[in-house]
Amino acid sequence: QVQLVESGGGLVQPGGSLRLSCKASGSIFSINTMGWYRQAPGKQRELVAAITSGGYTNYADSVKGRFTLSRDNAKNTVYLQMDSLKPEDTAVYYCKADVVTTSSVQFPYWGQGTQVTVSS
């Protein structure tokens, strides 16, 4: 059993900042890629940013230069620093982790989602 617990969402004004955290726990042997996705009302879930265990990052074009993704492998935690937020960043943000369990099975796990609202 693996759990992902997200924190850090909330309401912020345009131009403001938020930092999301996601910690994985449970029957974890290792974690490959970790990342964040988001889903706005009426839209499909989309990739925001992802990071490999070696630190290689990939960002959606819409957040490049504004969002920074990092991870602490020792803590099984990934962080998303979001700066210069725009109203169009409003969405539910979901953490995803590709976990290799202690049973040697790789499976994608999702967090429960955290709401980010950018509004004046």
Tab-separated table of N, CA, C and O in Angstrom:
chain	number	residue	atom	x	y	z
A	1	GLN	N	0.846	-1.185	0.000
A	1	GLN	CA	0.000	0.000	0.000
A	1	GLN	C	0.883	1.237	0.000
A	1	GLN	O	1.829	1.336	0.770
A	2	VAL	N	0.554	2.169	-0.899
A	2	VAL	CA	1.295	3.428	-1.020
A	2	VAL	C	0.310	4.583	-0.945
A	2	VAL	O	-0.767	4.530	-1.535
A	3	GLN	N	0.677	5.606	-0.203
A	3	GLN	CA	-0.160	6.797	-0.104
A	3	GLN	C	0.640	8.025	-0.527
A	3	GLN	O	1.826	8.128	-0.234
A	4	LEU	N	-0.040	8.933	-1.218
A	4	LEU	CA	0.536	10.227	-1.554
A	4	LEU	C	-0.289	11.291	-0.841
A	4	LEU	O	-1.504	11.351	-1.015
A	5	VAL	N	0.374	12.116	-0.055
A	5	VAL	CA	-0.319	13.172	0.686
A	5	VAL	C	0.171	14.523	0.189
A	5	VAL	O	1.372	14.821	0.266
A	6	GLU	N	-0.759	15.315	-0.312
A	6	GLU	CA	-0.449	16.623	-0.880
A	6	GLU	C	-0.789	17.726	0.118
A	6	GLU	O	-1.701	17.582	0.932
A	7	SER	N	-0.095	18.828	0.005
A	7	SER	CA	-0.408	19.999	0.822
A	7	SER	C	0.073	21.254	0.100
A	7	SER	O	0.869	21.176	-0.836
A	8	GLY	N	-0.463	22.395	0.527
A	8	GLY	CA	0.027	23.668	0.034
A	8	GLY	C	-0.891	24.431	-0.895
A	8	GLY	O	-0.571	25.545	-1.292
A	9	GLY	N	-2.014	23.867	-1.265
A	9	GLY	CA	-2.934	24.594	-2.133
A	9	GLY	C	-3.618	25.727	-1.402
A	9	GLY	O	-3.459	25.909	-0.189
A	10	GLY	N	-4.394	26.514	-2.149
A	10	GLY	CA	-5.117	27.607	-1.520
A	10	GLY	C	-5.493	28.681	-2.511
A	10	GLY	O	-5.431	28.483	-3.730
A	11	LEU	N	-5.883	29.819	-1.967
A	11	LEU	CA	-6.294	30.980	-2.758
A	11	LEU	C	-5.171	32.012	-2.752
A	11	LEU	O	-4.633	32.347	-1.690
A	12	VAL	N	-4.831	32.506	-3.924
A	12	VAL	CA	-3.764	33.499	-4.039
A	12	VAL	C	-4.146	34.504	-5.119
A	12	VAL	O	-4.865	34.170	-6.065
A	13	GLN	N	-3.653	35.706	-4.971
A	13	GLN	CA	-3.921	36.734	-5.968
A	13	GLN	C	-3.025	36.547	-7.187
A	13	GLN	O	-1.925	35.966	-7.075
A	14	PRO	N	-3.440	37.048	-8.341
A	14	PRO	CA	-2.565	36.996	-9.517
A	14	PRO	C	-1.207	37.629	-9.219
A	14	PRO	O	-1.132	38.672	-8.554
A	15	GLY	N	-0.165	36.959	-9.696
A	15	GLY	CA	1.190	37.407	-9.425
A	15	GLY	C	1.788	36.830	-8.165
A	15	GLY	O	2.988	36.989	-7.910
A	16	GLY	N	0.973	36.169	-7.380
A	16	GLY	CA	1.438	35.587	-6.121
A	16	GLY	C	2.114	34.243	-6.306
A	16	GLY	O	2.305	33.768	-7.432
A	17	SER	N	2.452	33.636	-5.163
A	17	SER	CA	3.183	32.369	-5.163
A	17	SER	C	2.529	31.366	-4.221
A	17	SER	O	1.904	31.747	-3.220
A	18	LEU	N	2.695	30.102	-4.563
A	18	LEU	CA	2.316	28.994	-3.693
A	18	LEU	C	3.359	27.902	-3.854
A	18	LEU	O	3.986	27.789	-4.907
A	19	ARG	N	3.476	27.075	-2.814
A	19	ARG	CA	4.367	25.926	-2.882
A	19	ARG	C	3.580	24.680	-2.508
A	19	ARG	O	3.047	24.582	-1.403
A	20	LEU	N	3.523	23.743	-3.445
A	20	LEU	CA	2.857	22.470	-3.207
A	20	LEU	C	3.888	21.420	-2.798
A	20	LEU	O	5.002	21.410	-3.310
A	21	SER	N	3.461	20.543	-1.891
A	21	SER	CA	4.307	19.423	-1.468
A	21	SER	C	3.524	18.128	-1.622
A	21	SER	O	2.303	18.111	-1.464
A	22	CYS	N	4.238	17.066	-1.906
A	22	CYS	CA	3.621	15.743	-2.013
A	22	CYS	C	4.587	14.721	-1.445
A	22	CYS	O	5.704	14.585	-1.949
A	23	LYS	N	4.144	14.022	-0.407
A	23	LYS	CA	4.986	13.019	0.239
A	23	LYS	C	4.397	11.643	0.030
A	23	LYS	O	3.201	11.416	0.271
A	24	ALA	N	5.231	10.731	-0.440
A	24	ALA	CA	4.832	9.339	-0.638
A	24	ALA	C	5.289	8.508	0.555
A	24	ALA	O	6.378	8.710	1.085
A	25	SER	N	4.420	7.578	0.954
A	25	SER	CA	4.771	6.700	2.067
A	25	SER	C	4.127	5.339	1.849
A	25	SER	O	3.208	5.199	1.043
A	26	GLY	N	4.637	4.341	2.574
A	26	GLY	CA	4.078	2.999	2.464
A	26	GLY	C	5.121	2.007	1.992
A	26	GLY	O	6.306	2.130	2.265
A	27	SER	N	4.666	1.034	1.234
A	27	SER	CA	5.515	-0.088	0.795
A	27	SER	C	6.330	0.303	-0.440
A	27	SER	O	6.132	-0.210	-1.532
A	28	ILE	N	7.273	1.219	-0.219
A	28	ILE	CA	8.051	1.791	-1.316
A	28	ILE	C	9.454	1.203	-1.320
A	28	ILE	O	10.163	1.267	-0.322
A	29	PHE	N	9.841	0.668	-2.485
A	29	PHE	CA	11.231	0.275	-2.674
A	29	PHE	C	12.003	1.423	-3.309
A	29	PHE	O	13.085	1.789	-2.867
A	30	SER	N	11.406	2.012	-4.338
A	30	SER	CA	12.002	3.185	-4.985
A	30	SER	C	10.905	3.918	-5.755
A	30	SER	O	9.823	3.389	-5.975
A	31	ILE	N	11.212	5.139	-6.130
A	31	ILE	CA	10.273	5.931	-6.923
A	31	ILE	C	10.985	6.429	-8.162
A	31	ILE	O	12.054	7.039	-8.064
A	32	ASN	N	10.426	6.179	-9.311
A	32	ASN	CA	10.987	6.698	-10.557
A	32	ASN	C	10.521	8.134	-10.742
A	32	ASN	O	10.873	8.995	-9.965
A	33	THR	N	9.699	8.385	-11.706
A	33	THR	CA	9.258	9.751	-11.962
A	33	THR	C	8.192	10.191	-10.959
A	33	THR	O	7.302	9.417	-10.611
A	34	MET	N	8.316	11.421	-10.488
A	34	MET	CA	7.277	12.082	-9.684
A	34	MET	C	6.872	13.355	-10.404
A	34	MET	O	7.684	13.968	-11.112
A	35	GLY	N	5.642	13.762	-10.206
A	35	GLY	CA	5.234	14.973	-10.901
A	35	GLY	C	3.885	15.484	-10.455
A	35	GLY	O	3.249	14.922	-9.560
A	36	TRP	N	3.490	16.570	-11.088
A	36	TRP	CA	2.207	17.206	-10.813
A	36	TRP	C	1.417	17.344	-12.105
A	36	TRP	O	1.962	17.707	-13.156
A	37	TYR	N	0.136	17.071	-11.987
A	37	TYR	CA	-0.820	17.283	-13.062
A	37	TYR	C	-1.881	18.233	-12.523
A	37	TYR	O	-2.003	18.433	-11.315
A	38	ARG	N	-2.654	18.807	-13.422
A	38	ARG	CA	-3.749	19.653	-12.977
A	38	ARG	C	-4.958	19.463	-13.882
A	38	ARG	O	-4.828	19.090	-15.043
A	39	GLN	N	-6.109	19.742	-13.301
A	39	GLN	CA	-7.353	19.631	-14.048
A	39	GLN	C	-8.260	20.792	-13.679
A	39	GLN	O	-8.666	20.933	-12.518
A	40	ALA	N	-8.535	21.619	-14.674
A	40	ALA	CA	-9.457	22.739	-14.508
A	40	ALA	C	-10.865	22.272	-14.867
A	40	ALA	O	-11.037	21.288	-15.596
A	41	PRO	N	-11.886	22.972	-14.376
A	41	PRO	CA	-13.270	22.582	-14.671
A	41	PRO	C	-13.518	22.506	-16.169
A	41	PRO	O	-13.169	23.431	-16.922
A	42	GLY	N	-14.076	21.399	-16.611
A	42	GLY	CA	-14.405	21.233	-18.009
A	42	GLY	C	-13.240	20.901	-18.915
A	42	GLY	O	-13.402	20.835	-20.141
A	43	LYS	N	-12.074	20.690	-18.330
A	43	LYS	CA	-10.884	20.390	-19.137
A	43	LYS	C	-10.279	19.052	-18.722
A	43	LYS	O	-10.557	18.529	-17.647
A	44	GLN	N	-9.451	18.526	-19.610
A	44	GLN	CA	-8.767	17.271	-19.306
A	44	GLN	C	-7.596	17.515	-18.356
A	44	GLN	O	-7.026	18.617	-18.307
A	45	ARG	N	-7.234	16.472	-17.636
A	45	ARG	CA	-6.064	16.547	-16.781
A	45	ARG	C	-4.823	16.681	-17.660
A	45	ARG	O	-4.687	15.983	-18.669
A	46	GLU	N	-3.913	17.577	-17.258
A	46	GLU	CA	-2.710	17.817	-18.046
A	46	GLU	C	-1.476	17.799	-17.166
A	46	GLU	O	-1.534	18.122	-15.978
A	47	LEU	N	-0.360	17.444	-17.778
A	47	LEU	CA	0.908	17.455	-17.070
A	47	LEU	C	1.343	18.892	-16.816
A	47	LEU	O	1.314	19.727	-17.716
A	48	VAL	N	1.758	19.168	-15.582
A	48	VAL	CA	2.347	20.458	-15.241
A	48	VAL	C	3.871	20.344	-15.278
A	48	VAL	O	4.548	21.120	-15.950
A	49	ALA	N	4.393	19.377	-14.538
A	49	ALA	CA	5.838	19.184	-14.473
A	49	ALA	C	6.131	17.807	-13.907
A	49	ALA	O	5.341	17.277	-13.118
A	50	ALA	N	7.269	17.242	-14.299
A	50	ALA	CA	7.671	15.934	-13.811
A	50	ALA	C	9.176	15.927	-13.606
A	50	ALA	O	9.906	16.687	-14.267
A	51	ILE	N	9.630	15.059	-12.704
A	51	ILE	CA	11.051	14.971	-12.399
A	51	ILE	C	11.427	13.512	-12.184
A	51	ILE	O	10.726	12.772	-11.490
A	52	THR	N	12.529	13.105	-12.806
A	52	THR	CA	12.996	11.729	-12.644
A	52	THR	C	13.790	11.589	-11.344
A	52	THR	O	14.122	12.581	-10.692
A	53	SER	N	14.106	10.360	-10.991
A	53	SER	CA	14.888	10.131	-9.782
A	53	SER	C	16.279	10.734	-9.890
A	53	SER	O	16.892	11.080	-8.880
A	54	GLY	N	16.742	10.919	-11.112
A	54	GLY	CA	18.042	11.537	-11.320
A	54	GLY	C	18.006	13.049	-11.401
A	54	GLY	O	19.060	13.692	-11.534
A	55	GLY	N	16.799	13.628	-11.312
A	55	GLY	CA	16.688	15.073	-11.280
A	55	GLY	C	16.365	15.742	-12.601
A	55	GLY	O	16.339	16.973	-12.693
A	56	TYR	N	16.145	14.953	-13.654
A	56	TYR	CA	15.769	15.552	-14.942
A	56	TYR	C	14.318	16.026	-14.859
A	56	TYR	O	13.438	15.284	-14.459
A	57	THR	N	14.084	17.279	-15.279
A	57	THR	CA	12.750	17.859	-15.180
A	57	THR	C	12.147	18.135	-16.554
A	57	THR	O	12.864	18.374	-17.532
A	58	ASN	N	10.832	18.122	-16.582
A	58	ASN	CA	10.073	18.406	-17.794
A	58	ASN	C	8.902	19.282	-17.391
A	58	ASN	O	8.184	18.948	-16.434
A	59	TYR	N	8.707	20.408	-18.101
A	59	TYR	CA	7.641	21.342	-17.757
A	59	TYR	C	6.700	21.550	-18.937
A	59	TYR	O	7.114	21.553	-20.098
A	60	ALA	N	5.447	21.790	-18.627
A	60	ALA	CA	4.513	22.248	-19.644
A	60	ALA	C	4.946	23.636	-20.099
A	60	ALA	O	5.437	24.437	-19.301
A	61	ASP	N	4.742	23.933	-21.372
A	61	ASP	CA	5.150	25.232	-21.901
A	61	ASP	C	4.483	26.374	-21.141
A	61	ASP	O	5.085	27.437	-20.954
A	62	SER	N	3.268	26.152	-20.694
A	62	SER	CA	2.505	27.218	-20.045
A	62	SER	C	3.068	27.619	-18.677
A	62	SER	O	2.718	28.679	-18.161
A	63	VAL	N	3.938	26.784	-18.097
A	63	VAL	CA	4.470	27.105	-16.763
A	63	VAL	C	5.974	27.310	-16.758
A	63	VAL	O	6.546	27.670	-15.719
A	64	LYS	N	6.626	27.104	-17.881
A	64	LYS	CA	8.077	27.288	-17.947
A	64	LYS	C	8.456	28.696	-17.537
A	64	LYS	O	7.857	29.669	-17.966
A	65	GLY	N	9.479	28.786	-16.680
A	65	GLY	CA	9.947	30.078	-16.210
A	65	GLY	C	9.189	30.612	-15.010
A	65	GLY	O	9.611	31.597	-14.392
A	66	ARG	N	8.066	29.960	-14.667
A	66	ARG	CA	7.279	30.407	-13.514
A	66	ARG	C	7.228	29.360	-12.402
A	66	ARG	O	7.180	29.704	-11.224
A	67	PHE	N	7.215	28.092	-12.788
A	67	PHE	CA	7.129	26.990	-11.817
A	67	PHE	C	8.475	26.284	-11.742
A	67	PHE	O	9.171	26.144	-12.746
A	68	THR	N	8.807	25.812	-10.542
A	68	THR	CA	10.029	25.054	-10.338
A	68	THR	C	9.711	23.790	-9.558
A	68	THR	O	9.119	23.853	-8.470
A	69	LEU	N	10.120	22.665	-10.129
A	69	LEU	CA	9.875	21.359	-9.516
A	69	LEU	C	11.168	20.828	-8.920
A	69	LEU	O	12.227	20.924	-9.547
A	70	SER	N	11.078	20.275	-7.722
A	70	SER	CA	12.245	19.658	-7.094
A	70	SER	C	11.784	18.462	-6.273
A	70	SER	O	10.587	18.305	-6.009
A	71	ARG	N	12.731	17.625	-5.890
A	71	ARG	CA	12.375	16.467	-5.076
A	71	ARG	C	13.482	16.160	-4.086
A	71	ARG	O	14.655	16.456	-4.322
A	72	ASP	N	13.057	15.546	-2.994
A	72	ASP	CA	13.979	15.069	-1.967
A	72	ASP	C	13.820	13.557	-1.933
A	72	ASP	O	12.836	13.043	-1.376
A	73	ASN	N	14.739	12.843	-2.540
A	73	ASN	CA	14.603	11.393	-2.650
A	73	ASN	C	14.623	10.710	-1.277
A	73	ASN	O	13.948	9.704	-1.074
A	74	ALA	N	15.380	11.260	-0.354
A	74	ALA	CA	15.458	10.657	0.979
A	74	ALA	C	14.115	10.734	1.709
A	74	ALA	O	13.813	9.890	2.555
A	75	LYS	N	13.322	11.745	1.370
A	75	LYS	CA	12.018	11.941	2.022
A	75	LYS	C	10.855	11.501	1.135
A	75	LYS	O	9.690	11.657	1.525
A	76	ASN	N	11.156	10.991	-0.070
A	76	ASN	CA	10.100	10.596	-1.016
A	76	ASN	C	9.104	11.724	-1.223
A	76	ASN	O	7.882	11.504	-1.260
A	77	THR	N	9.626	12.923	-1.362
A	77	THR	CA	8.786	14.112	-1.446
A	77	THR	C	9.148	14.929	-2.675
A	77	THR	O	10.328	15.061	-3.007
A	78	VAL	N	8.125	15.478	-3.311
A	78	VAL	CA	8.308	16.361	-4.452
A	78	VAL	C	7.648	17.697	-4.129
A	78	VAL	O	6.614	17.743	-3.457
A	79	TYR	N	8.281	18.765	-4.601
A	79	TYR	CA	7.811	20.124	-4.328
A	79	TYR	C	7.582	20.856	-5.651
A	79	TYR	O	8.371	20.716	-6.586
A	80	LEU	N	6.531	21.665	-5.698
A	80	LEU	CA	6.271	22.507	-6.857
A	80	LEU	C	6.158	23.946	-6.377
A	80	LEU	O	5.184	24.309	-5.716
A	81	GLN	N	7.176	24.731	-6.679
A	81	GLN	CA	7.157	26.158	-6.366
A	81	GLN	C	6.503	26.881	-7.534
A	81	GLN	O	6.998	26.809	-8.665
A	82	MET	N	5.403	27.562	-7.263
A	82	MET	CA	4.647	28.237	-8.305
A	82	MET	C	4.709	29.740	-8.057
A	82	MET	O	4.201	30.231	-7.051
A	83	ASP	N	5.347	30.448	-8.970
A	83	ASP	CA	5.478	31.905	-8.887
A	83	ASP	C	4.745	32.567	-10.051
A	83	ASP	O	4.404	31.911	-11.036
A	84	SER	N	4.518	33.854	-9.914
A	84	SER	CA	3.843	34.627	-10.973
A	84	SER	C	2.563	33.938	-11.412
A	84	SER	O	2.307	33.770	-12.612
A	85	LEU	N	1.779	33.528	-10.460
A	85	LEU	CA	0.563	32.769	-10.771
A	85	LEU	C	-0.441	33.609	-11.537
A	85	LEU	O	-0.564	34.827	-11.334
A	86	LYS	N	-1.155	32.932	-12.437
A	86	LYS	CA	-2.154	33.557	-13.288
A	86	LYS	C	-3.514	32.915	-13.030
A	86	LYS	O	-3.588	31.765	-12.591
A	87	PRO	N	-4.582	33.628	-13.337
A	87	PRO	CA	-5.916	33.019	-13.155
A	87	PRO	C	-6.066	31.690	-13.893
A	87	PRO	O	-6.761	30.793	-13.400
A	88	GLU	N	-5.408	31.561	-15.029
A	88	GLU	CA	-5.515	30.323	-15.801
A	88	GLU	C	-4.772	29.159	-15.158
A	88	GLU	O	-4.881	28.022	-15.624
A	89	ASP	N	-4.047	29.399	-14.086
A	89	ASP	CA	-3.424	28.314	-13.322
A	89	ASP	C	-4.418	27.681	-12.337
A	89	ASP	O	-4.106	26.675	-11.702
A	90	THR	N	-5.588	28.273	-12.220
A	90	THR	CA	-6.600	27.736	-11.310
A	90	THR	C	-7.017	26.332	-11.740
A	90	THR	O	-7.396	26.116	-12.889
A	91	ALA	N	-6.914	25.395	-10.806
A	91	ALA	CA	-7.219	23.992	-11.099
A	91	ALA	C	-7.045	23.179	-9.830
A	91	ALA	O	-6.523	23.670	-8.822
A	92	VAL	N	-7.459	21.918	-9.913
A	92	VAL	CA	-7.079	20.952	-8.894
A	92	VAL	C	-5.761	20.335	-9.328
A	92	VAL	O	-5.644	19.857	-10.465
A	93	TYR	N	-4.789	20.364	-8.456
A	93	TYR	CA	-3.459	19.840	-8.748
A	93	TYR	C	-3.297	18.467	-8.096
A	93	TYR	O	-3.563	18.300	-6.900
A	94	TYR	N	-2.850	17.514	-8.907
A	94	TYR	CA	-2.687	16.135	-8.452
A	94	TYR	C	-1.220	15.730	-8.535
A	94	TYR	O	-0.560	15.955	-9.553
A	95	CYS	N	-0.752	15.098	-7.487
A	95	CYS	CA	0.583	14.537	-7.472
A	95	CYS	C	0.536	13.107	-8.024
A	95	CYS	O	-0.432	12.368	-7.784
A	96	LYS	N	1.561	12.729	-8.759
A	96	LYS	CA	1.665	11.367	-9.297
A	96	LYS	C	3.076	10.841	-9.059
A	96	LYS	O	4.049	11.584	-9.214
A	97	ALA	N	3.156	9.588	-8.676
A	97	ALA	CA	4.464	8.971	-8.459
A	97	ALA	C	4.475	7.577	-9.055
A	97	ALA	O	3.542	6.793	-8.825
A	98	ASP	N	5.508	7.266	-9.814
A	98	ASP	CA	5.697	5.924	-10.372
A	98	ASP	C	6.539	5.132	-9.375
A	98	ASP	O	7.755	5.278	-9.331
A	99	VAL	N	5.852	4.340	-8.590
A	99	VAL	CA	6.475	3.674	-7.440
A	99	VAL	C	6.806	2.230	-7.761
A	99	VAL	O	5.976	1.505	-8.330
A	100	VAL	N	8.005	1.817	-7.388
A	100	VAL	CA	8.352	0.396	-7.375
A	100	VAL	C	8.148	-0.066	-5.927
A	100	VAL	O	8.821	0.433	-5.014
A	101	THR	N	7.209	-0.972	-5.728
A	101	THR	CA	6.887	-1.385	-4.368
A	101	THR	C	7.889	-2.407	-3.852
A	101	THR	O	8.738	-2.910	-4.596
A	102	THR	N	7.762	-2.726	-2.595
A	102	THR	CA	8.628	-3.736	-1.995
A	102	THR	C	8.340	-5.121	-2.557
A	102	THR	O	9.106	-6.054	-2.315
A	103	SER	N	7.268	-5.250	-3.329
A	103	SER	CA	6.978	-6.504	-4.029
A	103	SER	C	7.516	-6.486	-5.447
A	103	SER	O	7.155	-7.337	-6.269
A	104	SER	N	8.326	-5.458	-5.768
A	104	SER	CA	8.976	-5.330	-7.083
A	104	SER	C	7.989	-5.089	-8.211
A	104	SER	O	8.246	-5.468	-9.353
A	105	VAL	N	6.869	-4.469	-7.891
A	105	VAL	CA	5.880	-4.114	-8.905
A	105	VAL	C	5.878	-2.603	-9.064
A	105	VAL	O	5.820	-1.873	-8.075
A	106	GLN	N	5.937	-2.110	-10.309
A	106	GLN	CA	5.859	-0.667	-10.546
A	106	GLN	C	4.427	-0.309	-10.883
A	106	GLN	O	3.788	-0.967	-11.708
A	107	PHE	N	3.953	0.757	-10.243
A	107	PHE	CA	2.571	1.168	-10.445
A	107	PHE	C	2.477	2.669	-10.242
A	107	PHE	O	3.146	3.214	-9.371
A	108	PRO	N	1.652	3.363	-11.025
A	108	PRO	CA	1.466	4.798	-10.800
A	108	PRO	C	0.469	5.051	-9.683
A	108	PRO	O	-0.625	4.472	-9.684
A	109	TYR	N	0.842	5.891	-8.738
A	109	TYR	CA	-0.045	6.282	-7.651
A	109	TYR	C	-0.357	7.775	-7.766
A	109	TYR	O	0.493	8.562	-8.189
A	110	TRP	N	-1.583	8.125	-7.364
A	110	TRP	CA	-2.060	9.500	-7.426
A	110	TRP	C	-2.433	9.994	-6.035
A	110	TRP	O	-2.953	9.242	-5.207
A	111	GLY	N	-2.213	11.282	-5.816
A	111	GLY	CA	-2.708	11.919	-4.616
A	111	GLY	C	-4.178	12.271	-4.775
A	111	GLY	O	-4.776	12.087	-5.832
A	112	GLN	N	-4.748	12.818	-3.703
A	112	GLN	CA	-6.183	13.107	-3.695
A	112	GLN	C	-6.509	14.430	-4.366
A	112	GLN	O	-7.685	14.702	-4.644
A	113	GLY	N	-5.507	15.238	-4.637
A	113	GLY	CA	-5.735	16.529	-5.281
A	113	GLY	C	-5.799	17.675	-4.283
A	113	GLY	O	-6.297	17.515	-3.174
A	114	THR	N	-5.275	18.812	-4.691
A	114	THR	CA	-5.341	20.016	-3.858
A	114	THR	C	-5.740	21.195	-4.751
A	114	THR	O	-5.239	21.350	-5.861
A	115	GLN	N	-6.669	21.999	-4.265
A	115	GLN	CA	-7.215	23.100	-5.069
A	115	GLN	C	-6.276	24.301	-5.040
A	115	GLN	O	-5.836	24.729	-3.961
A	116	VAL	N	-5.997	24.826	-6.205
A	116	VAL	CA	-5.269	26.092	-6.349
A	116	VAL	C	-6.185	27.062	-7.070
A	116	VAL	O	-6.651	26.782	-8.182
A	117	THR	N	-6.456	28.194	-6.442
A	117	THR	CA	-7.313	29.207	-7.029
A	117	THR	C	-6.557	30.524	-7.087
A	117	THR	O	-6.052	31.000	-6.058
A	118	VAL	N	-6.461	31.076	-8.287
A	118	VAL	CA	-5.766	32.350	-8.491
A	118	VAL	C	-6.828	33.380	-8.890
A	118	VAL	O	-7.392	33.326	-9.985
A	119	SER	N	-7.069	34.303	-7.986
A	119	SER	CA	-8.144	35.264	-8.210
A	119	SER	C	-7.922	36.490	-7.345
A	119	SER	O	-7.399	36.405	-6.237
A	120	SER	N	-8.355	37.630	-7.884
A	120	SER	CA	-8.286	38.861	-7.103
A	120	SER	C	-9.600	39.101	-6.364
A	120	SER	O	-9.730	40.089	-5.636
